[in-house]
Amino acid sequence: NPFPELCCSPFASVLSASLLPKATSRKKQVIKVYSEDDTSRALEVPSDITARDVCQLLILKNHYIDDHSWTLFEQLTHTGLGRAIEDHELVMEVQSNWVMEEENKLYFRKNYAKYEFFKNPLSFFPDHMISFPSETNAAVSHTGILQMFLSSSTYPEIHGYLHAKEQGKKSWKKLYFLLRRSGLYFSTKGTSKEPRHLQFFCEFSNSDMYMSLTGKKISGAPTNYGFCFKPNKSGGTRDLKQLCADDEQSRTCWMTAIRLLKYGMQLYQNYMQPYQGRSGCSPLNITSMKSISENSLVAMDFSGDRSRIIENPTEALSVAVEEGLAWRRRGCLRLNSHGSPIALSNMAIHRSQSWFHHKISREEAQRLILQHGLVDGVFLVRDSQSNPKTFVLSLSHGLKIKHFQIVPLEDDGKLFYTLDDGHTRFTDLIQLVEFYQLNKGVLPCKLKHYCARIAL
């Protein structure tokens, strides 16, 4: 003790441990996060960091735009399973359930469907799969469905057929399942809901729900719409409770209902967190807000000695199109080795766009869109494998992925691209995508969100 006189000093109590600043107990650990193109980034983070905080950190480090759709994904390589980690989950707890010898990964990507059921619950819960309590006589409204899911007293019953893998066997059996607040059950006698015919299948407090990423390959499932429940402390496939739906809508309904059952109001708080503190944002009715200045914009003509307001809408539209074409021509110029500008070919201009994926298969395109969320308008453009001269627009609509062929047409020595047999023509793919982002045209919906291979 270099200051022994303080030990007997009347002021010794001033230095008591309770008055000294407490040392922080937050330990830091290193995690590795991957992107779509398999580039990775190591981050030193506190042990109590949540998935949302990791996403915010990567958004800041990479200068991305935060549109509240960035998500951390867990991929179990050995079993071919994956899931979106909930925003409130602790990342270190997720990693603590990994088996050391397995090369599991964390991915950072967008998931547009993360909270889509809060905005449009009716499309997530089809009438033939959902039953309401007997006291609910009237038709349930948009917000009524969510209030029932989030209520602690009532819970809608989800029911339907699922294929279940028998424990310890390779065979699958089709059974009638029911989801209730107490857990997931199946009927031993057809579609009977009598308690004596119901057998308990799984509860969710000590297990996580995963989606099958490999379809039929590993599990031998009868369809490609598989999902399963994995106990938190289990690493083997023998403890997995595997299920398989007949279509994507059915799988989405089951998985969404189970998420709501497991996390309840926590999911709603996660969804509302980015909007809290904003005026005019009411629960379950979030609408995008426009700046006042957007409504006061007018078209101007600066070609003459004096600027003037273009009042004729037809003239304003033609000027805008001409300006766009002029901007595109300027943007397509680059310098050659001698410093002279040369024009990029219309055939290659699309390769620099984030929505274009060069040579990927139909299955790979479907996997990418599925990972980004089956929300109406999620899309990508790719090379056609069946016809090398054409392209394909892959688009999500109605919980299904549809593919539209983009055909090149030659007219009067000029090359055009079309989706509708030449009725609407575009000089390049960029012009085509921009048009269908504003107009539905022959497509079932407008193009809204593109799938991009980001790099960390």
Short mmCIF file of C-alpha atoms in Angstrom, two decimals:
data_model
loop_
_atom_site.label_atom_id
_atom_site.label_comp_id
_atom_site.label_asym_id
_atom_site.label_seq_id
_atom_site.Cartn_x
_atom_site.Cartn_y
_atom_site.Cartn_z
CA ASN A 1 0.00 0.00 0.00
CA PRO A 2 1.79 3.19 -1.11
CA PHE A 3 -0.54 5.38 0.98
CA PRO A 4 -0.82 3.67 4.40
CA GLU A 5 -1.92 6.88 6.07
CA LEU A 6 -5.23 6.75 4.20
CA CYS A 7 -6.16 3.47 5.85
CA CYS A 8 -6.71 5.16 9.22
CA SER A 9 -7.88 8.48 7.86
CA PRO A 10 -11.41 9.65 8.71
CA PHE A 11 -11.87 10.22 4.98
CA ALA A 12 -11.17 6.59 4.09
CA SER A 13 -14.85 5.97 3.45
CA VAL A 14 -14.66 8.39 0.50
CA LEU A 15 -12.62 5.77 -1.38
CA SER A 16 -15.03 2.94 -0.67
CA ALA A 17 -15.72 0.58 -3.55
CA SER A 18 -19.34 1.65 -3.75
CA LEU A 19 -18.35 5.21 -4.71
CA LEU A 20 -15.69 4.30 -7.26
CA PRO A 21 -16.74 4.00 -10.92
CA LYS A 22 -17.61 0.41 -11.75
CA ALA A 23 -15.52 -1.32 -14.40
CA THR A 24 -17.57 -2.46 -17.34
CA SER A 25 -18.25 -6.19 -17.47
CA ARG A 26 -19.13 -6.30 -21.18
CA LYS A 27 -16.72 -8.68 -22.83
CA LYS A 28 -15.97 -8.32 -26.51
CA GLN A 29 -15.85 -11.15 -29.00
CA VAL A 30 -15.15 -11.44 -32.71
CA ILE A 31 -17.83 -12.60 -35.11
CA LYS A 32 -17.56 -13.20 -38.85
CA VAL A 33 -20.37 -12.05 -41.14
CA TYR A 34 -20.73 -13.02 -44.82
CA SER A 35 -22.48 -11.30 -47.70
CA GLU A 36 -24.24 -12.73 -50.78
CA ASP A 37 -21.00 -12.86 -52.80
CA ASP A 38 -19.28 -14.76 -49.91
CA THR A 39 -17.03 -11.87 -48.95
CA SER A 40 -16.74 -11.67 -45.18
CA ARG A 41 -15.99 -9.16 -42.49
CA ALA A 42 -14.78 -9.72 -38.93
CA LEU A 43 -16.38 -7.55 -36.26
CA GLU A 44 -15.39 -7.11 -32.63
CA VAL A 45 -18.67 -6.75 -30.76
CA PRO A 46 -19.91 -6.88 -27.15
CA SER A 47 -21.16 -10.23 -25.92
CA ASP A 48 -24.70 -8.86 -25.46
CA ILE A 49 -25.10 -7.43 -28.97
CA THR A 50 -28.40 -8.11 -30.76
CA ALA A 51 -28.93 -9.00 -34.40
CA ARG A 52 -30.41 -5.55 -35.10
CA ASP A 53 -27.31 -3.88 -33.62
CA VAL A 54 -25.02 -5.97 -35.84
CA CYS A 55 -27.06 -4.91 -38.89
CA GLN A 56 -26.87 -1.26 -37.86
CA LEU A 57 -23.10 -1.57 -37.43
CA LEU A 58 -22.66 -3.06 -40.92
CA ILE A 59 -24.98 -0.44 -42.44
CA LEU A 60 -22.81 2.32 -40.98
CA LYS A 61 -19.51 0.72 -41.91
CA ASN A 62 -20.57 0.11 -45.51
CA HIS A 63 -22.59 3.33 -45.96
CA TYR A 64 -25.74 1.45 -46.94
CA ILE A 65 -29.21 2.98 -46.87
CA ASP A 66 -31.19 1.74 -43.88
CA ASP A 67 -34.64 0.78 -45.19
CA HIS A 68 -35.37 -1.46 -42.15
CA SER A 69 -35.13 -4.64 -44.24
CA TRP A 70 -31.51 -5.59 -43.44
CA THR A 71 -31.39 -8.90 -41.58
CA LEU A 72 -28.88 -11.28 -40.07
CA PHE A 73 -29.30 -14.88 -41.28
CA GLU A 74 -28.06 -18.08 -39.67
CA GLN A 75 -27.08 -20.84 -42.09
CA LEU A 76 -26.37 -24.37 -40.88
CA THR A 77 -24.18 -25.74 -43.67
CA HIS A 78 -24.14 -29.38 -42.62
CA THR A 79 -27.93 -29.81 -42.40
CA GLY A 80 -28.85 -27.37 -45.20
CA LEU A 81 -31.04 -25.23 -42.91
CA GLY A 82 -31.32 -21.49 -42.46
CA ARG A 83 -33.37 -18.85 -40.69
CA ALA A 84 -33.61 -15.10 -40.24
CA ILE A 85 -32.41 -14.23 -36.74
CA GLU A 86 -34.98 -12.05 -34.98
CA ASP A 87 -33.87 -8.47 -34.36
CA HIS A 88 -33.95 -8.85 -30.56
CA GLU A 89 -31.98 -12.13 -30.40
CA LEU A 90 -28.45 -12.11 -28.94
CA VAL A 91 -25.94 -13.14 -31.60
CA MET A 92 -23.61 -14.83 -29.11
CA GLU A 93 -26.44 -17.03 -27.86
CA VAL A 94 -27.14 -18.10 -31.44
CA GLN A 95 -23.49 -19.02 -31.98
CA SER A 96 -23.30 -20.86 -28.64
CA ASN A 97 -25.70 -23.47 -30.08
CA TRP A 98 -23.34 -24.26 -32.96
CA VAL A 99 -21.31 -27.45 -33.09
CA MET A 100 -17.59 -26.65 -33.36
CA GLU A 101 -16.81 -28.95 -36.30
CA GLU A 102 -19.64 -27.58 -38.48
CA GLU A 103 -18.94 -24.60 -40.72
CA ASN A 104 -22.04 -22.57 -39.90
CA LYS A 105 -22.23 -18.96 -41.11
CA LEU A 106 -23.90 -15.63 -40.40
CA TYR A 107 -25.11 -13.78 -43.51
CA PHE A 108 -26.02 -10.09 -43.85
CA ARG A 109 -28.69 -9.53 -46.47
CA LYS A 110 -32.09 -7.97 -47.05
CA ASN A 111 -35.35 -9.65 -46.12
CA TYR A 112 -38.30 -7.62 -47.38
CA ALA A 113 -40.82 -10.09 -45.93
CA LYS A 114 -39.54 -9.82 -42.35
CA TYR A 115 -42.55 -7.86 -41.06
CA GLU A 116 -44.75 -7.88 -44.15
CA PHE A 117 -47.52 -9.76 -42.31
CA PHE A 118 -48.06 -6.70 -40.10
CA LYS A 119 -48.83 -4.65 -43.22
CA ASN A 120 -50.90 -7.23 -45.09
CA PRO A 121 -51.97 -10.10 -42.80
CA LEU A 122 -54.86 -11.24 -45.00
CA SER A 123 -52.49 -12.54 -47.70
CA PHE A 124 -50.43 -14.49 -45.13
CA PHE A 125 -53.36 -16.32 -43.54
CA PRO A 126 -55.72 -17.82 -46.16
CA ASP A 127 -59.28 -18.52 -45.05
CA HIS A 128 -59.04 -22.29 -45.50
CA MET A 129 -56.12 -22.52 -43.02
CA ILE A 130 -57.33 -20.33 -40.17
CA SER A 131 -60.17 -20.71 -37.66
CA PHE A 132 -61.22 -18.16 -35.08
CA PRO A 133 -62.68 -18.73 -31.60
CA SER A 134 -66.39 -19.62 -31.57
CA GLU A 135 -67.33 -16.29 -29.96
CA THR A 136 -65.98 -14.47 -33.04
CA ASN A 137 -69.04 -14.35 -35.26
CA ALA A 138 -68.39 -11.36 -37.52
CA ALA A 139 -65.73 -11.25 -40.18
CA VAL A 140 -62.34 -10.42 -38.71
CA SER A 141 -60.82 -7.18 -39.98
CA HIS A 142 -57.27 -6.40 -41.09
CA THR A 143 -56.13 -5.30 -37.62
CA GLY A 144 -58.39 -7.80 -35.87
CA ILE A 145 -56.33 -10.77 -37.06
CA LEU A 146 -53.14 -9.26 -35.68
CA GLN A 147 -54.75 -8.30 -32.38
CA MET A 148 -55.90 -11.89 -31.94
CA PHE A 149 -52.42 -13.23 -32.73
CA LEU A 150 -50.82 -10.81 -30.25
CA SER A 151 -53.43 -11.30 -27.54
CA SER A 152 -52.57 -13.48 -24.57
CA SER A 153 -56.15 -14.73 -24.13
CA THR A 154 -57.18 -15.70 -27.67
CA TYR A 155 -55.27 -17.24 -30.54
CA PRO A 156 -56.50 -18.25 -34.00
CA GLU A 157 -56.13 -21.92 -34.86
CA ILE A 158 -54.03 -22.78 -37.92
CA HIS A 159 -54.85 -26.14 -39.47
CA GLY A 160 -54.02 -28.13 -42.58
CA TYR A 161 -52.10 -31.09 -43.96
CA LEU A 162 -48.32 -31.36 -43.61
CA HIS A 163 -45.82 -34.09 -44.43
CA ALA A 164 -43.92 -35.16 -41.31
CA LYS A 165 -40.75 -37.21 -41.24
CA GLU A 166 -41.08 -40.15 -38.92
CA GLN A 167 -38.55 -40.18 -36.08
CA GLY A 168 -35.54 -42.35 -36.88
CA LYS A 169 -36.89 -43.30 -40.33
CA LYS A 170 -36.47 -42.05 -43.89
CA SER A 171 -40.17 -42.18 -44.70
CA TRP A 172 -42.60 -39.24 -44.62
CA LYS A 173 -46.24 -39.36 -43.55
CA LYS A 174 -49.01 -36.90 -44.45
CA LEU A 175 -50.96 -35.84 -41.34
CA TYR A 176 -53.53 -33.23 -40.36
CA PHE A 177 -51.87 -30.65 -38.09
CA LEU A 178 -53.28 -28.03 -35.74
CA LEU A 179 -51.42 -25.09 -34.23
CA ARG A 180 -52.72 -23.92 -30.87
CA ARG A 181 -51.31 -21.73 -28.13
CA SER A 182 -50.10 -24.80 -26.24
CA GLY A 183 -48.12 -26.12 -29.24
CA LEU A 184 -48.32 -28.04 -32.51
CA TYR A 185 -50.50 -31.18 -32.67
CA PHE A 186 -51.46 -33.73 -35.29
CA SER A 187 -54.62 -35.80 -35.55
CA THR A 188 -54.40 -39.59 -35.40
CA LYS A 189 -57.81 -39.93 -37.05
CA GLY A 190 -58.22 -37.96 -40.28
CA THR A 191 -59.20 -34.35 -39.64
CA SER A 192 -60.70 -34.96 -36.20
CA LYS A 193 -60.03 -32.21 -33.65
CA GLU A 194 -61.27 -34.14 -30.64
CA PRO A 195 -58.73 -34.09 -27.76
CA ARG A 196 -58.52 -37.90 -27.68
CA HIS A 197 -57.40 -37.94 -31.32
CA LEU A 198 -54.76 -35.18 -31.00
CA GLN A 199 -51.14 -36.04 -30.36
CA PHE A 200 -48.54 -33.49 -29.29
CA PHE A 201 -45.80 -32.87 -31.88
CA CYS A 202 -43.68 -29.91 -30.74
CA GLU A 203 -43.52 -26.79 -28.59
CA PHE A 204 -41.35 -23.79 -29.41
CA SER A 205 -39.87 -22.24 -26.26
CA ASN A 206 -36.67 -24.35 -26.34
CA SER A 207 -36.28 -24.77 -30.10
CA ASP A 208 -35.75 -22.62 -33.20
CA MET A 209 -37.58 -22.87 -36.51
CA TYR A 210 -35.55 -23.25 -39.71
CA MET A 211 -36.37 -23.33 -43.39
CA SER A 212 -34.93 -26.04 -45.62
CA LEU A 213 -32.49 -24.47 -48.12
CA THR A 214 -31.73 -27.63 -50.08
CA GLY A 215 -35.26 -28.78 -50.88
CA LYS A 216 -35.43 -32.54 -51.36
CA LYS A 217 -31.68 -33.22 -51.59
CA ILE A 218 -30.67 -33.90 -47.97
CA SER A 219 -33.92 -34.85 -46.24
CA GLY A 220 -35.64 -36.66 -49.12
CA ALA A 221 -38.77 -34.56 -48.57
CA PRO A 222 -41.72 -35.03 -50.96
CA THR A 223 -41.75 -31.29 -51.88
CA ASN A 224 -39.34 -28.32 -51.79
CA TYR A 225 -41.28 -26.47 -49.08
CA GLY A 226 -39.67 -27.90 -45.96
CA PHE A 227 -39.14 -26.45 -42.48
CA CYS A 228 -38.19 -27.95 -39.15
CA PHE A 229 -37.70 -27.38 -35.43
CA LYS A 230 -34.26 -27.80 -33.92
CA PRO A 231 -33.70 -27.96 -30.14
CA ASN A 232 -31.39 -25.17 -28.97
CA LYS A 233 -28.74 -27.49 -27.55
CA SER A 234 -28.91 -30.16 -30.22
CA GLY A 235 -26.41 -30.48 -33.04
CA GLY A 236 -27.51 -33.72 -34.70
CA THR A 237 -30.15 -34.34 -37.32
CA ARG A 238 -31.77 -37.11 -35.22
CA ASP A 239 -33.41 -34.52 -32.94
CA LEU A 240 -34.86 -32.43 -35.77
CA LYS A 241 -38.63 -32.40 -36.12
CA GLN A 242 -39.02 -32.07 -39.88
CA LEU A 243 -42.13 -30.96 -41.74
CA CYS A 244 -42.96 -30.25 -45.35
CA ALA A 245 -45.82 -28.25 -46.92
CA ASP A 246 -47.41 -28.74 -50.32
CA ASP A 247 -46.87 -25.16 -51.49
CA GLU A 248 -45.17 -21.90 -50.54
CA GLN A 249 -48.35 -20.20 -49.28
CA SER A 250 -48.98 -23.02 -46.82
CA ARG A 251 -45.38 -23.01 -45.54
CA THR A 252 -45.42 -19.22 -45.15
CA CYS A 253 -48.67 -19.38 -43.18
CA TRP A 254 -47.38 -22.03 -40.76
CA MET A 255 -44.02 -20.34 -40.21
CA THR A 256 -45.51 -16.86 -39.74
CA ALA A 257 -48.10 -18.11 -37.24
CA ILE A 258 -45.42 -19.97 -35.24
CA ARG A 259 -43.22 -16.84 -35.16
CA LEU A 260 -46.14 -14.84 -33.78
CA LEU A 261 -46.94 -17.57 -31.26
CA LYS A 262 -43.35 -17.77 -30.02
CA TYR A 263 -42.44 -14.09 -29.83
CA GLY A 264 -45.80 -12.30 -29.71
CA MET A 265 -45.58 -8.61 -28.83
CA GLN A 266 -41.78 -8.70 -29.10
CA LEU A 267 -42.14 -9.00 -32.90
CA TYR A 268 -44.48 -6.04 -32.97
CA GLN A 269 -42.03 -3.98 -30.91
CA ASN A 270 -39.23 -4.92 -33.32
CA TYR A 271 -41.42 -3.83 -36.23
CA MET A 272 -42.40 -0.54 -34.59
CA GLN A 273 -38.91 0.39 -33.34
CA PRO A 274 -37.74 2.27 -36.48
CA TYR A 275 -40.97 4.33 -36.48
CA GLN A 276 -41.18 5.21 -32.79
CA GLY A 277 -41.01 8.91 -32.14
CA ARG A 278 -42.36 9.86 -35.58
CA SER A 279 -45.48 11.94 -35.57
CA GLY A 280 -48.44 10.60 -37.48
CA CYS A 281 -47.37 6.95 -37.34
CA SER A 282 -50.20 4.93 -35.83
CA PRO A 283 -49.82 1.24 -34.90
CA LEU A 284 -50.58 -1.22 -37.72
CA ASN A 285 -50.98 1.66 -40.16
CA ILE A 286 -47.53 2.90 -41.15
CA THR A 287 -47.60 5.03 -44.31
CA SER A 288 -44.70 6.67 -46.08
CA MET A 289 -44.50 10.41 -45.51
CA LYS A 290 -43.87 12.85 -48.37
CA SER A 291 -41.96 16.05 -48.08
CA ILE A 292 -44.05 19.19 -48.62
CA SER A 293 -41.56 20.35 -51.23
CA GLU A 294 -42.32 17.29 -53.41
CA ASN A 295 -45.83 18.57 -54.01
CA SER A 296 -44.63 21.97 -55.15
CA LEU A 297 -42.24 20.81 -57.91
CA VAL A 298 -42.94 22.08 -61.43
CA ALA A 299 -41.45 21.33 -64.86
CA MET A 300 -39.09 24.07 -66.13
CA ASP A 301 -37.63 24.85 -69.56
CA PHE A 302 -34.14 26.44 -69.50
CA SER A 303 -33.39 26.17 -73.22
CA GLY A 304 -34.16 29.82 -74.10
CA ASP A 305 -32.88 33.16 -72.85
CA ARG A 306 -35.40 33.06 -70.04
CA SER A 307 -36.59 30.09 -68.05
CA ARG A 308 -40.30 29.26 -68.19
CA ILE A 309 -42.74 26.91 -66.48
CA ILE A 310 -44.01 24.10 -68.72
CA GLU A 311 -47.75 23.97 -68.08
CA ASN A 312 -48.70 21.48 -70.80
CA PRO A 313 -48.43 17.95 -69.30
CA THR A 314 -47.71 16.36 -72.69
CA GLU A 315 -44.83 18.76 -73.35
CA ALA A 316 -43.47 18.21 -69.84
CA LEU A 317 -43.49 14.44 -70.39
CA SER A 318 -41.71 14.65 -73.75
CA VAL A 319 -39.07 16.99 -72.28
CA ALA A 320 -38.50 14.59 -69.39
CA VAL A 321 -38.07 11.65 -71.78
CA GLU A 322 -35.63 13.65 -73.93
CA GLU A 323 -33.65 14.69 -70.85
CA GLY A 324 -33.51 11.08 -69.71
CA LEU A 325 -32.20 9.87 -73.05
CA ALA A 326 -29.60 12.66 -73.14
CA TRP A 327 -28.51 11.79 -69.59
CA ARG A 328 -28.26 8.12 -70.56
CA ARG A 329 -26.09 8.93 -73.60
CA ARG A 330 -23.76 11.01 -71.44
CA GLY A 331 -23.61 8.27 -68.82
CA CYS A 332 -22.71 5.62 -71.39
CA LEU A 333 -19.51 7.38 -72.44
CA ARG A 334 -16.09 6.41 -71.16
CA LEU A 335 -12.50 7.16 -72.21
CA ASN A 336 -10.49 4.76 -74.33
CA SER A 337 -6.72 4.20 -73.98
CA HIS A 338 -6.01 7.41 -75.96
CA GLY A 339 -8.33 9.56 -73.84
CA SER A 340 -11.11 9.79 -76.43
CA PRO A 341 -14.71 9.04 -75.39
CA ILE A 342 -16.31 5.90 -76.76
CA ALA A 343 -19.89 4.72 -76.27
CA LEU A 344 -20.70 1.60 -74.29
CA SER A 345 -22.76 -0.94 -76.19
CA ASN A 346 -26.41 -1.30 -75.24
CA MET A 347 -25.66 -5.01 -74.95
CA ALA A 348 -23.32 -4.43 -71.99
CA ILE A 349 -24.75 -1.42 -70.15
CA HIS A 350 -26.95 -3.57 -67.89
CA ARG A 351 -24.00 -5.57 -66.51
CA SER A 352 -23.13 -2.78 -64.07
CA GLN A 353 -26.61 -2.76 -62.52
CA SER A 354 -27.20 -4.25 -59.07
CA TRP A 355 -30.33 -6.10 -60.22
CA PHE A 356 -28.53 -7.97 -63.03
CA HIS A 357 -27.13 -11.44 -62.34
CA HIS A 358 -24.98 -12.74 -65.16
CA LYS A 359 -25.12 -16.52 -65.52
CA ILE A 360 -27.25 -18.00 -62.77
CA SER A 361 -29.72 -20.85 -63.09
CA ARG A 362 -33.47 -20.73 -62.60
CA GLU A 363 -33.07 -22.54 -59.25
CA GLU A 364 -30.41 -20.09 -58.08
CA ALA A 365 -32.65 -17.14 -59.03
CA GLN A 366 -35.53 -18.64 -57.06
CA ARG A 367 -33.28 -19.20 -54.05
CA LEU A 368 -32.07 -15.59 -54.13
CA ILE A 369 -35.59 -14.19 -54.31
CA LEU A 370 -36.78 -16.53 -51.56
CA GLN A 371 -33.94 -15.34 -49.31
CA HIS A 372 -34.87 -11.72 -49.94
CA GLY A 373 -38.51 -12.46 -49.05
CA LEU A 374 -41.53 -13.38 -51.15
CA VAL A 375 -42.98 -9.88 -51.19
CA ASP A 376 -44.76 -8.63 -54.31
CA GLY A 377 -42.24 -6.88 -56.57
CA VAL A 378 -38.96 -8.53 -55.50
CA PHE A 379 -37.08 -9.19 -58.74
CA LEU A 380 -33.83 -9.79 -60.60
CA VAL A 381 -32.77 -9.99 -64.26
CA ARG A 382 -30.54 -12.81 -65.49
CA ASP A 383 -29.21 -14.43 -68.64
CA SER A 384 -31.44 -17.10 -70.12
CA GLN A 385 -29.89 -20.56 -70.01
CA SER A 386 -32.19 -22.05 -72.64
CA ASN A 387 -31.68 -19.21 -75.16
CA PRO A 388 -28.29 -17.40 -74.92
CA LYS A 389 -29.55 -14.31 -76.80
CA THR A 390 -32.43 -13.57 -74.41
CA PHE A 391 -32.80 -12.54 -70.78
CA VAL A 392 -35.22 -13.51 -68.02
CA LEU A 393 -37.02 -11.32 -65.48
CA SER A 394 -37.66 -13.34 -62.30
CA LEU A 395 -40.38 -11.75 -60.15
CA SER A 396 -42.14 -12.53 -56.87
CA HIS A 397 -45.91 -12.11 -56.76
CA GLY A 398 -48.60 -13.74 -54.66
CA LEU A 399 -46.04 -15.84 -52.72
CA LYS A 400 -44.91 -17.37 -56.03
CA ILE A 401 -41.89 -16.75 -58.26
CA LYS A 402 -42.67 -16.16 -61.93
CA HIS A 403 -40.27 -15.91 -64.86
CA PHE A 404 -40.76 -13.65 -67.90
CA GLN A 405 -38.59 -13.87 -71.02
CA ILE A 406 -37.08 -10.63 -72.33
CA VAL A 407 -36.74 -11.02 -76.10
CA PRO A 408 -34.46 -8.90 -78.34
CA LEU A 409 -36.06 -7.52 -81.52
CA GLU A 410 -34.35 -5.97 -84.53
CA ASP A 411 -36.26 -3.29 -86.43
CA ASP A 412 -34.79 -1.04 -89.13
CA GLY A 413 -31.26 -1.96 -88.10
CA LYS A 414 -31.87 -1.11 -84.42
CA LEU A 415 -32.01 -3.53 -81.51
CA PHE A 416 -34.87 -3.38 -78.96
CA TYR A 417 -35.95 -5.44 -75.96
CA THR A 418 -39.52 -6.40 -75.15
CA LEU A 419 -41.62 -8.39 -72.67
CA ASP A 420 -44.88 -8.27 -74.63
CA ASP A 421 -44.06 -9.45 -78.17
CA GLY A 422 -42.92 -6.04 -79.35
CA HIS A 423 -45.88 -3.93 -78.22
CA THR A 424 -43.61 -2.05 -75.77
CA ARG A 425 -39.98 -1.68 -76.86
CA PHE A 426 -36.88 -0.52 -75.01
CA THR A 427 -33.42 0.35 -76.24
CA ASP A 428 -31.70 -1.42 -73.31
CA LEU A 429 -32.50 -3.41 -70.18
CA ILE A 430 -32.07 -0.40 -67.89
CA GLN A 431 -34.85 1.42 -69.70
CA LEU A 432 -37.03 -1.70 -69.50
CA VAL A 433 -36.53 -2.11 -65.73
CA GLU A 434 -37.12 1.60 -65.06
CA PHE A 435 -40.37 1.48 -67.05
CA TYR A 436 -41.75 -1.51 -65.14
CA GLN A 437 -40.72 0.06 -61.84
CA LEU A 438 -43.23 2.81 -62.65
CA ASN A 439 -45.79 0.83 -64.67
CA LYS A 440 -47.21 -2.65 -64.15
CA GLY A 441 -47.78 -3.22 -67.86
CA VAL A 442 -48.07 -6.92 -68.68
CA LEU A 443 -46.55 -7.91 -65.33
CA PRO A 444 -48.70 -8.92 -62.33
CA CYS A 445 -47.17 -6.07 -60.26
CA LYS A 446 -44.58 -3.30 -60.48
CA LEU A 447 -40.89 -4.01 -59.85
CA LYS A 448 -40.16 -2.79 -56.31
CA HIS A 449 -37.14 -4.45 -54.66
CA TYR A 450 -34.18 -5.91 -56.52
CA CYS A 451 -31.98 -8.77 -55.33
CA ALA A 452 -28.38 -7.62 -55.19
CA ARG A 453 -25.14 -9.43 -54.41
CA ILE A 454 -23.66 -6.96 -51.93
CA ALA A 455 -20.01 -6.98 -50.88
CA LEU A 456 -18.87 -6.32 -47.31
#
